[in-house]
Amino acid sequence: MALSRLASSSGSSLLRPLTSALFLTPSLRRPISSAADDSTTLTIETSIPFTSHNCEPPSRTLETTPKELMTFFRDMALMRRMEIAADSLYKAKLIRGFCHLYDGQEAVAIGMEAAITKKDCIITAYRDHCTFLGRGGTLLQVFAELMGRQAGCSKGKGGSMHFYKKDAGFYGGHGIVGAQIPLGCGLAFGQKYSKDETVTFALYGDGAANQGQLFEALNISALWDLPAILVCENNHYGMGTAEWRAAKSPAYYKRGDYVPGLKVDGMDVFAVKQACKFAKEHALKNGPIILEMDTYRYHGHSMSDPGSTYRTRDEISGVRQERDPIDRIRKLIFAHDLATEKELKDIEKEVRKEVDEAIAQAKESPMLEPSELFTNIYVKGYGTESFGADRKEVRTVLP
Amino acid sequence: MGLSRFGGLVKGLGVARRRPFATSTSSSSSTAAGGGTIVRGTGSKSLNLYSAINQALHIALETDPRSYVFGEDVSFGGVFRCTTGLADRFGNQRVFNTPLCEQGIVGFGIGLAAMGNRAVAEIQFADYIFPAFDQIVNEAAKFRYRSGNQFNCGGLTIRAPYGAVGHGGHYHSQSPEAFFCHAPGLKVVIPRSPLQAKGLLLSCIRDPNPVVFFEPKWLYRLSVEEVPEHDYMLPLSEAEVIREGTDITLVGWGAQLSIMEQACKEAEKDGISCELIDLRTLLPWDKDTVEASVRKTGRLLISHEAPVTAGFGAEISASIVERCFLRLEAPVARVCGLDTPFPLIFEPFYMPTKNKILDAIKSTVNF
């Protein structure tokens, strides 16, 4: 019942055909090994124009360089490969617990990074492996954390849902849906005091968009003019519930009402980059703005979800054919003659090797000592007693 | 009502008062020790926990046309299949999905119940119940009281899967029952097996007070039992003695009981006879049954997955010491989760395992 309605109404919006990128400058016919990658600029258009709410949308025409294109391709291929490897590791029971994969949504992570600096903060929910990688995390840290080893970014204590990277302004990694939004606005509040022209991107999903705390945070951010950018990664399913069944108004970019919003094709990395750049400028001048990234995840909600009980396989493969972010970049690269098919395949092979090596290294990393169970509950030296199984004797004083 | 503190030993079956239970198909006489009004043999099937709960929900919706089941993803059956078939059978006016907002789900349920309906709200994991905490503790628990009995939300039942599952990590394993036991006006009920779950859930739904019903998620598939197919209810606020003994009383609930039972069997080999009590209802809890048992054995051990400090074991311990101080032969032992957030990779160390319980049994008996 639900699936048929989906096919008729929102099916068309999900399978928007890929309008080929218009290129206004004559294409370069140089292989990528040429030295002058950075100086040449290419002008391209995003797949569709931006739709805005209460603000002027940015232009859909933007400039890029061959180097940027190739970097995007490589980075997204790396993220894709990483998530697929995580899938296999989970099935091999090396990763336990919960694992929420991001493949299909890579353009959001990459595009956002391209528009901002490491001093800007990003905070997201539990689908955070790729966001962490984008912030400068290494593959080793990712896989080690997933497998619960010491080399992991949270020392193995957090797991898949709790990746953090303080030196790159990545504030995680949160399991409770929607709880990261007020936190993100609080980060923006701190940034306003520090006056360093930085912003915070608080990411959430279409499921979380119905949480009350979002609106509380939005109101306060707008009231106090905080440099907070709320990014709704709308992959159209809140776990198993389609957006039209959860939201009266699935136009998440408009739900800020008095807060301006922008709807972005989240599968087009350049649209994401343009939107984030625009949003950062806006937020520093005028306060909060909402970005809705229209994106899609190929995997189910988590590894326990096959992802096909609430959507058809045709839909998934349709999106993969029409809107896949990596394919879009690939087509752009071919259109501008920046690389041959073989060269791209070589990059993918290289990426695969990198991932495999990282996994092998992560497997070598040891598990944490059992005494770490008691560390970092309170600040060191607090002298709190923690009791073991039998309360008759004190088991440990928390370090 | 209570036993005289200084009365002699009371025979162990506990003072299980037979409360009259308004259900059409039940008759008296329990089988095992303790309360329970079930007619056996009128058709029963081997079911696991989620199927038993599913059956209970089917019966609840069938017998009361003004009852509703809602929550995140319940339409297709729910993440644990507890609500399969309900939407197909009763329609989406009575069984429906909500958006992702626990505070909204519970608040909405309170309103629905206040209009005289039976609202069965599902919170997908007990770890997510905290946004709704204000609604439950401040609104639901106090509604009847603050309106001078003009209004109430007794028709509200909140169901949530709780407890460790082996790999749940911080936010899919918590046992938050202690937080809710601290709010007079609420009832907190935790079943240990399919047969118990069906009867207790039907009682909770039909009880004229708001109830929080925690289901041990570990047991959803693991625990299988012969469950009668008809409509039956089990009494609330009555503990059940599920294993009789003379040397030490063990009290627990939910999934922990199976671990405790294993420990009891091992202790038996060392000649220690353990009495095991399933509390079933944590708030208001059956103090008399536990007291009677401790008067018999003189020793008490409580075990739960939640962290030991300020867990519900603390309440049981304090109350029993108040009532049985002179009878106790050893301090009350609590074998519980450690005082840390529920860990991911350290779960085996955190959990109150059979060996920890066995250790505590021995040291208590040899005090």
mmCIF file of N, CA, C and O in Angstrom, chain A residues 96-98 148 156-159 161-162 175-177 207-208 210-211 238-241 245-246 368-370 372-374 377 386-392, chain B residues 73 79 97 99-102 124 127-128 166-168 170-172 308-309 331 334-336 338-341 343-346 349-350 356 360 363-364 367:
data_model
loop_
_atom_site.group_PDB
_atom_site.id
_atom_site.type_symbol
_atom_site.label_atom_id
_atom_site.label_comp_id
_atom_site.label_asym_id
_atom_site.label_seq_id
_atom_site.Cartn_x
_atom_site.Cartn_y
_atom_site.Cartn_z
ATOM 1 N N ARG A 96 30.525 -5.003 15.616
ATOM 2 C CA ARG A 96 29.305 -5.419 16.297
ATOM 3 C C ARG A 96 28.538 -4.175 16.701
ATOM 4 O O ARG A 96 29.032 -3.065 16.604
ATOM 5 N N GLY A 97 27.345 -4.393 17.165
ATOM 6 C CA GLY A 97 26.570 -3.246 17.585
ATOM 7 C C GLY A 97 25.798 -2.717 16.393
ATOM 8 O O GLY A 97 25.262 -3.467 15.605
ATOM 9 N N PHE A 98 25.729 -1.445 16.270
ATOM 10 C CA PHE A 98 24.937 -0.852 15.208
ATOM 11 C C PHE A 98 25.855 -0.151 14.225
ATOM 12 O O PHE A 98 26.883 0.383 14.587
ATOM 13 N N GLY A 148 36.176 -1.498 17.632
ATOM 14 C CA GLY A 148 36.367 -1.361 19.066
ATOM 15 C C GLY A 148 37.814 -1.459 19.525
ATOM 16 O O GLY A 148 38.081 -1.926 20.623
ATOM 17 N N GLY A 156 37.920 3.427 20.755
ATOM 18 C CA GLY A 156 37.181 2.178 20.752
ATOM 19 C C GLY A 156 35.999 2.168 21.701
ATOM 20 O O GLY A 156 35.246 1.210 21.759
ATOM 21 N N LYS A 157 35.815 3.238 22.456
ATOM 22 C CA LYS A 157 34.741 3.235 23.450
ATOM 23 C C LYS A 157 33.418 3.731 22.861
ATOM 24 O O LYS A 157 32.373 3.573 23.468
ATOM 25 N N GLY A 158 33.497 4.373 21.707
ATOM 26 C CA GLY A 158 32.279 4.957 21.166
ATOM 27 C C GLY A 158 31.554 4.035 20.194
ATOM 28 O O GLY A 158 30.355 3.875 20.263
ATOM 29 N N GLY A 159 32.328 3.457 19.265
ATOM 30 C CA GLY A 159 31.698 2.625 18.258
ATOM 31 C C GLY A 159 31.213 3.449 17.079
ATOM 32 O O GLY A 159 31.474 4.642 16.970
ATOM 33 N N MET A 161 28.569 4.865 16.123
ATOM 34 C CA MET A 161 27.743 6.064 16.216
ATOM 35 C C MET A 161 28.433 7.231 16.885
ATOM 36 O O MET A 161 27.856 8.307 16.983
ATOM 37 N N HIS A 162 29.621 7.037 17.401
ATOM 38 C CA HIS A 162 30.241 8.083 18.209
ATOM 39 C C HIS A 162 31.665 8.362 17.772
ATOM 40 O O HIS A 162 32.617 8.101 18.488
ATOM 41 N N GLY A 175 23.820 9.363 19.110
ATOM 42 C CA GLY A 175 22.866 8.287 18.928
ATOM 43 C C GLY A 175 21.418 8.707 19.055
ATOM 44 O O GLY A 175 20.553 8.170 18.379
ATOM 45 N N ILE A 176 21.147 9.659 19.905
ATOM 46 C CA ILE A 176 19.753 10.030 20.147
ATOM 47 C C ILE A 176 19.322 11.034 19.082
ATOM 48 O O ILE A 176 19.921 12.092 18.919
ATOM 49 N N VAL A 177 18.265 10.668 18.366
ATOM 50 C CA VAL A 177 17.849 11.450 17.208
ATOM 51 C C VAL A 177 17.437 12.860 17.593
ATOM 52 O O VAL A 177 16.581 13.055 18.447
ATOM 53 N N GLY A 207 13.829 12.234 9.588
ATOM 54 C CA GLY A 207 13.119 11.729 10.770
ATOM 55 C C GLY A 207 13.241 12.703 11.925
ATOM 56 O O GLY A 207 12.264 13.040 12.598
ATOM 57 N N ALA A 208 14.456 13.201 12.120
ATOM 58 C CA ALA A 208 14.698 14.106 13.238
ATOM 59 C C ALA A 208 14.018 15.455 13.045
ATOM 60 O O ALA A 208 13.841 16.206 14.004
ATOM 61 N N ASN A 210 11.177 16.169 12.812
ATOM 62 C CA ASN A 210 9.929 16.313 13.547
ATOM 63 C C ASN A 210 10.125 16.382 15.047
ATOM 64 O O ASN A 210 9.163 16.311 15.800
ATOM 65 N N GLN A 211 11.357 16.469 15.487
ATOM 66 C CA GLN A 211 11.636 16.549 16.915
ATOM 67 C C GLN A 211 11.386 17.967 17.406
ATOM 68 O O GLN A 211 11.757 18.947 16.755
ATOM 69 N N GLY A 238 12.711 7.974 7.339
ATOM 70 C CA GLY A 238 13.146 7.982 8.728
ATOM 71 C C GLY A 238 13.137 6.530 9.158
ATOM 72 O O GLY A 238 12.100 6.015 9.564
ATOM 73 N N MET A 239 14.253 5.858 9.037
ATOM 74 C CA MET A 239 14.348 4.417 9.209
ATOM 75 C C MET A 239 13.390 3.726 8.249
ATOM 76 O O MET A 239 13.690 3.568 7.095
ATOM 77 N N GLY A 240 12.217 3.331 8.691
ATOM 78 C CA GLY A 240 11.328 2.638 7.779
ATOM 79 C C GLY A 240 10.127 3.463 7.365
ATOM 80 O O GLY A 240 9.257 2.993 6.644
ATOM 81 N N THR A 241 10.082 4.707 7.820
ATOM 82 C CA THR A 241 8.896 5.510 7.565
ATOM 83 C C THR A 241 9.198 6.569 6.520
ATOM 84 O O THR A 241 10.087 7.385 6.692
ATOM 85 N N ARG A 245 4.756 10.136 5.307
ATOM 86 C CA ARG A 245 3.959 9.563 6.385
ATOM 87 C C ARG A 245 4.352 10.117 7.739
ATOM 88 O O ARG A 245 3.721 9.819 8.746
ATOM 89 N N ALA A 246 5.425 10.854 7.793
ATOM 90 C CA ALA A 246 5.881 11.360 9.089
ATOM 91 C C ALA A 246 5.713 12.867 9.196
ATOM 92 O O ALA A 246 5.654 13.386 10.298
ATOM 93 N N LEU A 368 40.962 -2.266 23.987
ATOM 94 C CA LEU A 368 41.278 -1.486 25.177
ATOM 95 C C LEU A 368 41.404 -2.385 26.401
ATOM 96 O O LEU A 368 40.780 -3.437 26.477
ATOM 97 N N GLU A 369 42.189 -1.920 27.363
ATOM 98 C CA GLU A 369 42.272 -2.638 28.644
ATOM 99 C C GLU A 369 40.928 -2.591 29.363
ATOM 100 O O GLU A 369 40.236 -1.586 29.294
ATOM 101 N N PRO A 370 40.556 -3.652 30.065
ATOM 102 C CA PRO A 370 39.292 -3.623 30.816
ATOM 103 C C PRO A 370 39.192 -2.472 31.810
ATOM 104 O O PRO A 370 38.099 -1.994 32.094
ATOM 105 N N GLU A 372 39.787 0.433 31.334
ATOM 106 C CA GLU A 372 39.259 1.620 30.647
ATOM 107 C C GLU A 372 37.757 1.734 30.781
ATOM 108 O O GLU A 372 37.171 2.755 30.468
ATOM 109 N N LEU A 373 37.126 0.656 31.242
ATOM 110 C CA LEU A 373 35.685 0.713 31.481
ATOM 111 C C LEU A 373 35.357 1.854 32.433
ATOM 112 O O LEU A 373 34.324 2.506 32.330
ATOM 113 N N PHE A 374 36.284 2.129 33.362
ATOM 114 C CA PHE A 374 35.999 3.119 34.387
ATOM 115 C C PHE A 374 36.599 4.484 34.114
ATOM 116 O O PHE A 374 36.458 5.384 34.928
ATOM 117 N N ILE A 377 34.608 8.804 33.101
ATOM 118 C CA ILE A 377 33.231 9.007 33.520
ATOM 119 C C ILE A 377 33.143 10.383 34.160
ATOM 120 O O ILE A 377 32.236 11.172 33.895
ATOM 121 N N SER A 386 33.535 3.583 42.443
ATOM 122 C CA SER A 386 32.642 2.834 41.576
ATOM 123 C C SER A 386 32.584 1.424 42.101
ATOM 124 O O SER A 386 33.608 0.804 42.351
ATOM 125 N N PHE A 387 31.382 0.931 42.285
ATOM 126 C CA PHE A 387 31.255 -0.362 42.916
ATOM 127 C C PHE A 387 31.142 -1.466 41.906
ATOM 128 O O PHE A 387 30.569 -1.317 40.852
ATOM 129 N N GLY A 388 31.681 -2.566 42.256
ATOM 130 C CA GLY A 388 31.608 -3.736 41.401
ATOM 131 C C GLY A 388 30.377 -4.535 41.700
ATOM 132 O O GLY A 388 29.376 -4.016 42.168
ATOM 133 N N ALA A 389 30.465 -5.814 41.425
ATOM 134 C CA ALA A 389 29.280 -6.652 41.500
ATOM 135 C C ALA A 389 28.717 -6.728 42.908
ATOM 136 O O ALA A 389 27.524 -6.716 43.112
ATOM 137 N N ASP A 390 29.574 -6.807 43.871
ATOM 138 C CA ASP A 390 29.116 -6.985 45.233
ATOM 139 C C ASP A 390 29.488 -5.741 46.022
ATOM 140 O O ASP A 390 30.648 -5.404 46.144
ATOM 141 N N ARG A 391 28.529 -5.072 46.560
ATOM 142 C CA ARG A 391 28.810 -3.762 47.121
ATOM 143 C C ARG A 391 29.582 -3.800 48.428
ATOM 144 O O ARG A 391 29.874 -2.769 48.993
ATOM 145 N N LYS A 392 29.888 -4.964 48.877
ATOM 146 C CA LYS A 392 30.551 -5.042 50.176
ATOM 147 C C LYS A 392 31.931 -4.421 50.142
ATOM 148 O O LYS A 392 32.446 -3.969 51.137
ATOM 149 N N ASP B 73 7.140 3.325 13.483
ATOM 150 C CA ASP B 73 7.270 2.123 12.658
ATOM 151 C C ASP B 73 6.427 0.942 13.116
ATOM 152 O O ASP B 73 6.776 -0.202 12.835
ATOM 153 N N VAL B 79 10.055 -2.769 14.837
ATOM 154 C CA VAL B 79 11.415 -3.286 14.675
ATOM 155 C C VAL B 79 11.598 -4.629 15.346
ATOM 156 O O VAL B 79 12.499 -5.380 15.010
ATOM 157 N N ASN B 97 1.494 4.777 12.585
ATOM 158 C CA ASN B 97 2.841 5.284 12.842
ATOM 159 C C ASN B 97 2.778 6.722 13.305
ATOM 160 O O ASN B 97 1.925 7.488 12.887
ATOM 161 N N PRO B 99 5.309 10.273 13.856
ATOM 162 C CA PRO B 99 6.613 10.830 13.524
ATOM 163 C C PRO B 99 7.594 10.558 14.651
ATOM 164 O O PRO B 99 7.231 10.079 15.720
ATOM 165 N N LEU B 100 8.833 10.884 14.383
ATOM 166 C CA LEU B 100 9.899 10.557 15.305
ATOM 167 C C LEU B 100 9.936 11.581 16.431
ATOM 168 O O LEU B 100 10.801 12.446 16.423
ATOM 169 N N CYS B 101 9.034 11.508 17.397
ATOM 170 C CA CYS B 101 9.122 12.432 18.520
ATOM 171 C C CYS B 101 8.485 11.814 19.741
ATOM 172 O O CYS B 101 7.266 11.770 19.872
ATOM 173 N N GLU B 102 9.333 11.315 20.627
ATOM 174 C CA GLU B 102 8.856 10.585 21.795
ATOM 175 C C GLU B 102 7.996 11.453 22.698
ATOM 176 O O GLU B 102 6.982 11.012 23.236
ATOM 177 N N GLN B 124 10.351 3.111 20.810
ATOM 178 C CA GLN B 124 11.088 2.097 20.080
ATOM 179 C C GLN B 124 12.190 1.405 20.875
ATOM 180 O O GLN B 124 12.391 0.211 20.735
ATOM 181 N N ASP B 127 15.913 3.429 25.663
ATOM 182 C CA ASP B 127 16.924 4.469 25.712
ATOM 183 C C ASP B 127 16.399 5.791 25.159
ATOM 184 O O ASP B 127 16.961 6.839 25.430
ATOM 185 N N TYR B 128 15.343 5.721 24.348
ATOM 186 C CA TYR B 128 14.827 6.934 23.733
ATOM 187 C C TYR B 128 13.678 7.527 24.523
ATOM 188 O O TYR B 128 13.000 8.432 24.062
ATOM 189 N N GLY B 166 23.606 -7.769 24.048
ATOM 190 C CA GLY B 166 24.880 -8.351 23.636
ATOM 191 C C GLY B 166 25.744 -7.382 22.850
ATOM 192 O O GLY B 166 26.956 -7.442 22.911
ATOM 193 N N HIS B 167 25.105 -6.507 22.100
ATOM 194 C CA HIS B 167 25.910 -5.604 21.265
ATOM 195 C C HIS B 167 25.221 -4.256 21.118
ATOM 196 O O HIS B 167 25.452 -3.538 20.172
ATOM 197 N N GLY B 168 24.363 -3.945 22.071
ATOM 198 C CA GLY B 168 23.563 -2.741 21.908
ATOM 199 C C GLY B 168 24.309 -1.444 22.109
ATOM 200 O O GLY B 168 23.940 -0.426 21.553
ATOM 201 N N HIS B 170 25.708 2.019 24.003
ATOM 202 C CA HIS B 170 25.182 2.975 24.975
ATOM 203 C C HIS B 170 23.693 3.209 24.873
ATOM 204 O O HIS B 170 23.021 3.452 25.867
ATOM 205 N N TYR B 171 23.174 3.191 23.637
ATOM 206 C CA TYR B 171 21.800 3.657 23.458
ATOM 207 C C TYR B 171 20.824 2.614 22.952
ATOM 208 O O TYR B 171 19.758 2.953 22.484
ATOM 209 N N HIS B 172 21.193 1.353 23.082
ATOM 210 C CA HIS B 172 20.207 0.327 22.742
ATOM 211 C C HIS B 172 20.181 -0.748 23.815
ATOM 212 O O HIS B 172 19.784 -1.871 23.569
ATOM 213 N N VAL B 308 24.332 -0.019 39.748
ATOM 214 C CA VAL B 308 23.979 -0.348 41.122
ATOM 215 C C VAL B 308 23.578 0.871 41.953
ATOM 216 O O VAL B 308 22.597 0.788 42.715
ATOM 217 N N THR B 309 24.283 1.993 41.763
ATOM 218 C CA THR B 309 23.953 3.148 42.594
ATOM 219 C C THR B 309 22.587 3.685 42.224
ATOM 220 O O THR B 309 22.336 4.058 41.084
ATOM 221 N N PRO B 331 24.356 -8.803 55.341
ATOM 222 C CA PRO B 331 23.917 -7.596 54.633
ATOM 223 C C PRO B 331 23.253 -7.967 53.308
ATOM 224 O O PRO B 331 23.566 -8.992 52.712
ATOM 225 N N ARG B 334 23.747 -6.677 46.474
ATOM 226 C CA ARG B 334 23.202 -6.219 45.200
ATOM 227 C C ARG B 334 24.225 -6.534 44.107
ATOM 228 O O ARG B 334 25.354 -6.058 44.168
ATOM 229 N N VAL B 335 23.825 -7.349 43.148
ATOM 230 C CA VAL B 335 24.722 -7.697 42.047
ATOM 231 C C VAL B 335 24.155 -7.046 40.800
ATOM 232 O O VAL B 335 23.219 -7.555 40.196
ATOM 233 N N CYS B 336 24.716 -5.923 40.459
ATOM 234 C CA CYS B 336 24.074 -5.114 39.421
ATOM 235 C C CYS B 336 25.093 -4.642 38.395
ATOM 236 O O CYS B 336 26.264 -4.965 38.477
ATOM 237 N N LEU B 338 27.572 -2.013 36.589
ATOM 238 C CA LEU B 338 28.541 -1.112 37.209
ATOM 239 C C LEU B 338 28.109 0.338 37.046
ATOM 240 O O LEU B 338 27.240 0.660 36.252
ATOM 241 N N ASP B 339 28.757 1.194 37.808
ATOM 242 C CA ASP B 339 28.413 2.625 37.752
ATOM 243 C C ASP B 339 29.111 3.303 36.586
ATOM 244 O O ASP B 339 29.924 4.203 36.768
ATOM 245 N N THR B 340 28.787 2.839 35.396
ATOM 246 C CA THR B 340 29.349 3.486 34.205
ATOM 247 C C THR B 340 28.228 3.604 33.187
ATOM 248 O O THR B 340 27.209 2.931 33.310
ATOM 249 N N PRO B 341 28.383 4.440 32.177
ATOM 250 C CA PRO B 341 27.417 4.374 31.075
ATOM 251 C C PRO B 341 27.485 2.978 30.473
ATOM 252 O O PRO B 341 28.523 2.331 30.535
ATOM 253 N N PRO B 343 28.444 0.257 28.456
ATOM 254 C CA PRO B 343 29.558 0.291 27.508
ATOM 255 C C PRO B 343 29.300 -0.526 26.254
ATOM 256 O O PRO B 343 28.410 -1.364 26.216
ATOM 257 N N LEU B 344 30.125 -0.287 25.276
ATOM 258 C CA LEU B 344 29.984 -1.001 24.012
ATOM 259 C C LEU B 344 30.820 -2.262 24.032
ATOM 260 O O LEU B 344 30.314 -3.371 24.111
ATOM 261 N N ILE B 345 32.163 -2.099 24.002
ATOM 262 C CA ILE B 345 32.980 -3.305 23.958
ATOM 263 C C ILE B 345 33.169 -3.925 25.329
ATOM 264 O O ILE B 345 33.572 -5.064 25.445
ATOM 265 N N PHE B 346 32.873 -3.177 26.384
ATOM 266 C CA PHE B 346 33.100 -3.731 27.711
ATOM 267 C C PHE B 346 31.853 -4.370 28.299
ATOM 268 O O PHE B 346 31.791 -4.628 29.503
ATOM 269 N N PHE B 349 32.018 -7.137 30.863
ATOM 270 C CA PHE B 349 32.494 -6.817 32.205
ATOM 271 C C PHE B 349 31.433 -6.091 33.007
ATOM 272 O O PHE B 349 31.373 -6.180 34.222
ATOM 273 N N TYR B 350 30.624 -5.346 32.301
ATOM 274 C CA TYR B 350 29.627 -4.520 32.970
ATOM 275 C C TYR B 350 28.498 -5.360 33.575
ATOM 276 O O TYR B 350 27.995 -5.073 34.649
ATOM 277 N N LYS B 356 29.178 -13.674 38.954
ATOM 278 C CA LYS B 356 29.150 -12.618 39.968
ATOM 279 C C LYS B 356 28.057 -12.912 40.993
ATOM 280 O O LYS B 356 28.222 -12.705 42.193
ATOM 281 N N ALA B 360 28.408 -13.794 45.011
ATOM 282 C CA ALA B 360 27.701 -13.032 46.046
ATOM 283 C C ALA B 360 26.836 -13.954 46.890
ATOM 284 O O ALA B 360 26.721 -13.774 48.108
ATOM 285 N N SER B 363 29.215 -15.627 49.324
ATOM 286 C CA SER B 363 29.739 -14.775 50.402
ATOM 287 C C SER B 363 28.631 -14.339 51.347
ATOM 288 O O SER B 363 28.870 -14.150 52.533
ATOM 289 N N THR B 364 27.408 -14.226 50.837
ATOM 290 C CA THR B 364 26.311 -13.862 51.736
ATOM 291 C C THR B 364 25.969 -15.011 52.662
ATOM 292 O O THR B 364 25.753 -14.830 53.871
ATOM 293 N N PHE B 367 28.549 -15.464 55.442
ATOM 294 C CA PHE B 367 28.894 -14.214 56.122
ATOM 295 C C PHE B 367 29.279 -14.449 57.581
ATOM 296 O O PHE B 367 28.549 -15.118 58.297
#
